PDB file of C-alpha atoms in Angstrom:
ATOM      1  CA  UNK A 230     -14.448 -32.187 -58.407  1.00 95.00           C
ATOM      2  CA  UNK A 231     -12.205 -29.036 -58.376  1.00 98.00           C
ATOM      3  CA  UNK A 232     -12.924 -26.949 -54.682  1.00 98.00           C
ATOM      4  CA  UNK A 233     -11.304 -24.646 -53.667  1.00 97.00           C
ATOM      5  CA  UNK A 234     -11.480 -23.456 -49.422  1.00 95.00           C
ATOM      6  CA  UNK A 235     -10.364 -20.238 -48.413  1.00 94.00           C
ATOM      7  CA  UNK A 236      -8.703 -20.631 -45.719  1.00 85.00           C
ATOM      8  CA  UNK A 237      -9.375 -24.505 -44.489  1.00 78.00           C
ATOM      9  CA  UNK A 238      -6.826 -24.771 -42.214  1.00 76.00           C
ATOM     10  CA  UNK A 239      -8.817 -23.658 -38.863  1.00 79.00           C
ATOM     11  CA  UNK A 240     -11.321 -25.050 -36.981  1.00 78.00           C
ATOM     12  CA  UNK A 241     -13.858 -26.339 -37.897  1.00 83.00           C
ATOM     13  CA  UNK A 242     -12.865 -25.943 -41.706  1.00 86.00           C
ATOM     14  CA  UNK A 243      -9.526 -28.519 -40.770  1.00 85.00           C
ATOM     15  CA  UNK A 244     -11.939 -31.399 -40.106  1.00 87.00           C
ATOM     16  CA  UNK A 245     -14.725 -30.861 -43.783  1.00 90.00           C
ATOM     17  CA  UNK A 246     -10.746 -30.665 -45.427  1.00 91.00           C
ATOM     18  CA  UNK A 247      -9.358 -33.132 -44.602  1.00 90.00           C
ATOM     19  CA  UNK A 248     -12.455 -35.149 -44.793  1.00 92.00           C
ATOM     20  CA  UNK A 249     -12.519 -34.242 -48.395  1.00 95.00           C
ATOM     21  CA  UNK A 250      -9.119 -35.263 -48.949  1.00 94.00           C
ATOM     22  CA  UNK A 251      -9.971 -38.359 -47.579  1.00 94.00           C
ATOM     23  CA  UNK A 252     -13.381 -38.724 -49.793  1.00 96.00           C
ATOM     24  CA  UNK A 253     -11.272 -38.071 -53.628  1.00 95.00           C
ATOM     25  CA  UNK A 254     -12.475 -34.526 -53.567  1.00 97.00           C
ATOM     26  CA  UNK A 255      -9.697 -31.943 -55.938  1.00 97.00           C
ATOM     27  CA  UNK A 256      -9.523 -29.326 -53.047  1.00 96.00           C
ATOM     28  CA  UNK A 257      -7.225 -26.625 -52.750  1.00 96.00           C
ATOM     29  CA  UNK A 258      -6.305 -24.736 -50.040  1.00 95.00           C
ATOM     30  CA  UNK A 259      -6.308 -20.742 -50.223  1.00 94.00           C
ATOM     31  CA  UNK A 260      -4.672 -19.373 -47.478  1.00 88.00           C
ATOM     32  CA  UNK A 261      -0.991 -17.849 -46.025  1.00 78.00           C
ATOM     33  CA  UNK A 262      -0.039 -22.109 -45.600  1.00 72.00           C
ATOM     34  CA  UNK A 263       1.469 -21.410 -42.890  1.00 67.00           C
ATOM     35  CA  UNK A 264       0.373 -24.923 -41.450  1.00 67.00           C
ATOM     36  CA  UNK A 265       1.503 -27.413 -44.176  1.00 66.00           C
ATOM     37  CA  UNK A 266       0.325 -30.280 -41.252  1.00 67.00           C
ATOM     38  CA  UNK A 267      -3.330 -29.332 -41.467  1.00 62.00           C
ATOM     39  CA  UNK A 268      -3.096 -29.084 -45.107  1.00 66.00           C
ATOM     40  CA  UNK A 269      -4.011 -32.845 -44.642  1.00 74.00           C
ATOM     41  CA  UNK A 270      -3.024 -33.780 -48.233  1.00 85.00           C
ATOM     42  CA  UNK A 271      -4.973 -30.506 -50.467  1.00 92.00           C
ATOM     43  CA  UNK A 272      -2.690 -28.643 -52.595  1.00 93.00           C
ATOM     44  CA  UNK A 273      -1.776 -25.527 -51.480  1.00 92.00           C
ATOM     45  CA  UNK A 274      -2.360 -22.112 -53.018  1.00 94.00           C
ATOM     46  CA  UNK A 275      -0.482 -19.950 -51.200  1.00 91.00           C
ATOM     47  CA  UNK A 276      -1.884 -16.238 -50.785  1.00 93.00           C
ATOM     48  CA  UNK A 277      -2.722 -13.246 -48.135  1.00 89.00           C
ATOM     49  CA  UNK A 278      -6.147 -12.926 -49.142  1.00 85.00           C
ATOM     50  CA  UNK A 279      -6.085  -9.312 -47.379  1.00 87.00           C
ATOM     51  CA  UNK A 280      -3.359  -7.979 -50.491  1.00 92.00           C
ATOM     52  CA  UNK A 281      -6.669  -8.520 -53.386  1.00 95.00           C
ATOM     53  CA  UNK A 282      -4.024  -8.576 -56.848  1.00 95.00           C
ATOM     54  CA  UNK A 283      -1.702 -10.656 -55.372  1.00 94.00           C
ATOM     55  CA  UNK A 284      -4.539 -13.818 -54.468  1.00 96.00           C
ATOM     56  CA  UNK A 285      -6.286 -12.765 -57.639  1.00 96.00           C
ATOM     57  CA  UNK A 286      -1.781 -13.487 -59.336  1.00 96.00           C
ATOM     58  CA  UNK A 287      -2.452 -16.535 -57.285  1.00 96.00           C
ATOM     59  CA  UNK A 288      -5.520 -18.351 -59.005  1.00 97.00           C
ATOM     60  CA  UNK A 289      -5.014 -16.928 -62.309  1.00 95.00           C
ATOM     61  CA  UNK A 290      -6.673 -19.904 -64.411  1.00 95.00           C
ATOM     62  CA  UNK A 291      -8.498 -21.721 -62.061  1.00 97.00           C
ATOM     63  CA  UNK A 292     -11.470 -22.792 -62.361  1.00 98.00           C
ATOM     64  CA  UNK A 293     -13.807 -24.416 -59.355  1.00 98.00           C
ATOM     65  CA  UNK A 294     -17.204 -26.189 -58.879  1.00 98.00           C
ATOM     66  CA  UNK A 295     -17.378 -24.628 -55.552  1.00 98.00           C
ATOM     67  CA  UNK A 296     -15.844 -22.215 -53.021  1.00 98.00           C
ATOM     68  CA  UNK A 297     -16.282 -22.640 -49.697  1.00 98.00           C
ATOM     69  CA  UNK A 298     -15.471 -19.402 -48.024  1.00 96.00           C
ATOM     70  CA  UNK A 299     -14.435 -19.914 -44.442  1.00 93.00           C
ATOM     71  CA  UNK A 300     -13.077 -16.580 -42.885  1.00 91.00           C
ATOM     72  CA  UNK A 301     -15.066 -14.237 -44.643  1.00 94.00           C
ATOM     73  CA  UNK A 302     -16.853 -12.067 -42.103  1.00 95.00           C
ATOM     74  CA  UNK A 303     -17.640  -8.659 -42.788  1.00 97.00           C
ATOM     75  CA  UNK A 304     -19.468  -7.241 -46.046  1.00 97.00           C
ATOM     76  CA  UNK A 305     -15.718  -6.068 -47.409  1.00 97.00           C
ATOM     77  CA  UNK A 306     -14.848  -9.601 -47.854  1.00 96.00           C
ATOM     78  CA  UNK A 307     -17.060 -10.273 -49.954  1.00 98.00           C
ATOM     79  CA  UNK A 308     -17.145  -7.616 -51.591  1.00 98.00           C
ATOM     80  CA  UNK A 309     -13.734  -8.515 -52.655  1.00 97.00           C
ATOM     81  CA  UNK A 310     -15.500 -12.388 -52.525  1.00 97.00           C
ATOM     82  CA  UNK A 311     -17.778 -10.848 -55.183  1.00 98.00           C
ATOM     83  CA  UNK A 312     -14.785  -9.713 -57.074  1.00 97.00           C
ATOM     84  CA  UNK A 313     -12.456 -12.638 -56.865  1.00 97.00           C
ATOM     85  CA  UNK A 314     -14.844 -15.842 -57.767  1.00 98.00           C
ATOM     86  CA  UNK A 315     -17.644 -14.546 -59.815  1.00 97.00           C
ATOM     87  CA  UNK A 316     -17.327 -16.064 -63.209  1.00 96.00           C
ATOM     88  CA  UNK A 317     -14.591 -18.448 -61.520  1.00 97.00           C
ATOM     89  CA  UNK A 318     -17.031 -20.487 -59.524  1.00 98.00           C
ATOM     90  CA  UNK A 319     -20.193 -22.563 -59.867  1.00 98.00           C
ATOM     91  CA  UNK A 320     -21.253 -22.730 -56.422  1.00 98.00           C
ATOM     92  CA  UNK A 321     -19.950 -20.010 -53.892  1.00 98.00           C
ATOM     93  CA  UNK A 322     -20.319 -21.798 -50.247  1.00 98.00           C
ATOM     94  CA  UNK A 323     -20.774 -18.699 -47.459  1.00 97.00           C
ATOM     95  CA  UNK A 324     -19.908 -19.619 -43.963  1.00 94.00           C
ATOM     96  CA  UNK A 325     -22.068 -17.473 -41.527  1.00 91.00           C
ATOM     97  CA  UNK A 326     -23.516 -18.291 -38.510  1.00 82.00           C
ATOM     98  CA  UNK A 327     -26.338 -18.785 -36.561  1.00 75.00           C
ATOM     99  CA  UNK A 328     -26.150 -16.281 -34.297  1.00 79.00           C
ATOM    100  CA  UNK A 329     -27.113 -15.003 -36.512  1.00 83.00           C
ATOM    101  CA  UNK A 330     -30.720 -15.229 -36.317  1.00 78.00           C
ATOM    102  CA  UNK A 331     -32.900 -13.256 -33.933  1.00 83.00           C
ATOM    103  CA  UNK A 332     -32.155 -12.841 -30.209  1.00 88.00           C
ATOM    104  CA  UNK A 333     -34.224 -12.937 -28.562  1.00 85.00           C
ATOM    105  CA  UNK A 334     -36.166 -15.377 -29.279  1.00 81.00           C
ATOM    106  CA  UNK A 335     -39.901 -14.370 -30.657  1.00 85.00           C
ATOM    107  CA  UNK A 336     -40.207 -18.810 -31.250  1.00 81.00           C
ATOM    108  CA  UNK A 337     -38.248 -21.611 -30.172  1.00 85.00           C
ATOM    109  CA  UNK A 338     -37.812 -22.569 -33.083  1.00 82.00           C
ATOM    110  CA  UNK A 339     -35.770 -21.883 -35.551  1.00 84.00           C
ATOM    111  CA  UNK A 340     -36.175 -22.018 -39.387  1.00 82.00           C
ATOM    112  CA  UNK A 341     -35.361 -21.046 -42.494  1.00 83.00           C
ATOM    113  CA  UNK A 342     -37.806 -18.136 -41.673  1.00 85.00           C
ATOM    114  CA  UNK A 343     -36.810 -17.182 -38.651  1.00 83.00           C
ATOM    115  CA  UNK A 344     -35.470 -13.470 -38.589  1.00 78.00           C
ATOM    116  CA  UNK A 345     -32.092 -12.816 -39.280  1.00 84.00           C
ATOM    117  CA  UNK A 346     -31.616 -10.370 -36.158  1.00 78.00           C
ATOM    118  CA  UNK A 347     -29.039  -9.961 -34.116  1.00 81.00           C
ATOM    119  CA  UNK A 348     -28.540  -6.224 -31.695  1.00 85.00           C
ATOM    120  CA  UNK A 349     -26.126  -7.379 -29.403  1.00 86.00           C
ATOM    121  CA  UNK A 350     -23.165  -8.990 -31.193  1.00 81.00           C
ATOM    122  CA  UNK A 351     -21.425  -7.224 -34.228  1.00 93.00           C
ATOM    123  CA  UNK A 352     -20.064 -10.697 -35.806  1.00 86.00           C
ATOM    124  CA  UNK A 353     -23.296 -11.416 -36.073  1.00 87.00           C
ATOM    125  CA  UNK A 354     -24.608  -8.521 -37.326  1.00 95.00           C
ATOM    126  CA  UNK A 355     -21.932  -7.999 -40.058  1.00 92.00           C
ATOM    127  CA  UNK A 356     -22.534 -11.863 -41.047  1.00 95.00           C
ATOM    128  CA  UNK A 357     -26.419 -10.796 -41.472  1.00 93.00           C
ATOM    129  CA  UNK A 358     -25.155  -8.366 -43.387  1.00 96.00           C
ATOM    130  CA  UNK A 359     -22.734 -10.455 -45.513  1.00 97.00           C
ATOM    131  CA  UNK A 360     -25.676 -12.475 -46.306  1.00 97.00           C
ATOM    132  CA  UNK A 361     -27.339  -9.764 -47.121  1.00 97.00           C
ATOM    133  CA  UNK A 362     -25.447  -8.705 -50.009  1.00 98.00           C
ATOM    134  CA  UNK A 363     -25.007 -12.062 -51.509  1.00 98.00           C
ATOM    135  CA  UNK A 364     -28.599 -12.494 -51.515  1.00 98.00           C
ATOM    136  CA  UNK A 365     -28.422  -9.187 -53.841  1.00 98.00           C
ATOM    137  CA  UNK A 366     -25.860 -10.734 -56.213  1.00 98.00           C
ATOM    138  CA  UNK A 367     -27.911 -13.561 -56.388  1.00 98.00           C
ATOM    139  CA  UNK A 368     -31.276 -12.360 -56.977  1.00 98.00           C
ATOM    140  CA  UNK A 369     -29.281  -9.677 -59.006  1.00 98.00           C
ATOM    141  CA  UNK A 370     -26.673 -11.348 -60.983  1.00 97.00           C
ATOM    142  CA  UNK A 371     -26.996 -14.792 -60.400  1.00 98.00           C
ATOM    143  CA  UNK A 372     -23.833 -15.057 -58.684  1.00 98.00           C
ATOM    144  CA  UNK A 373     -24.583 -18.356 -57.440  1.00 98.00           C
ATOM    145  CA  UNK A 374     -24.654 -18.847 -53.840  1.00 98.00           C
ATOM    146  CA  UNK A 375     -25.363 -21.237 -50.654  1.00 98.00           C
ATOM    147  CA  UNK A 376     -24.913 -19.908 -47.251  1.00 97.00           C
ATOM    148  CA  UNK A 377     -24.426 -21.821 -43.992  1.00 95.00           C
ATOM    149  CA  UNK A 378     -25.478 -21.421 -40.749  1.00 88.00           C
ATOM    150  CA  UNK A 379     -23.159 -23.841 -38.126  1.00 86.00           C
ATOM    151  CA  UNK A 380     -24.572 -23.466 -34.319  1.00 83.00           C
ATOM    152  CA  UNK A 381     -22.198 -25.153 -32.441  1.00 74.00           C
ATOM    153  CA  UNK A 382     -18.045 -25.195 -34.223  1.00 70.00           C
ATOM    154  CA  UNK A 383     -15.603 -27.312 -32.885  1.00 67.00           C
ATOM    155  CA  UNK A 384     -12.654 -29.446 -34.531  1.00 66.00           C
ATOM    156  CA  UNK A 385      -9.236 -31.180 -33.983  1.00 67.00           C
ATOM    157  CA  UNK A 386      -7.251 -27.549 -33.989  1.00 61.00           C
ATOM    158  CA  UNK A 387      -9.747 -26.909 -30.624  1.00 60.00           C
ATOM    159  CA  UNK A 388      -7.506 -25.838 -27.609  1.00 57.00           C
ATOM    160  CA  UNK A 389      -8.048 -28.994 -25.111  1.00 48.00           C
TER     161      UNK A 389
END
């Protein structure tokens, strides 16, 4: 399986990078290449993701079974992802946040039916907007998206 992690050397993604390589995934990391020690056996595609033209050139000729974007935080990031990865992946995984769930909670149990609304934190509001845009792309164009909402983030790169 050919997988691309956008990022891949951050707080939670570096542990996933290590595990994917250990399990034999053909893993590519799209990042600036600034942390080769954290790439842990993955192939690095060096590009500044904020320079879309350079990223498009770096990705030329590549198709992936899965793309996981660890570093999309705004709807503009998602628009870039849609342009770069439509037709280039069989499954796109967006790393969102459990902070997107309703605040304050209307019910003690959080489930998929819990509304996405957090009026207190811009980060959460942006993640919600990203999810909404991805779901429109799925419904309208068939863009293959999976949304993951971690509730706790930690990893080997966390400051002690």
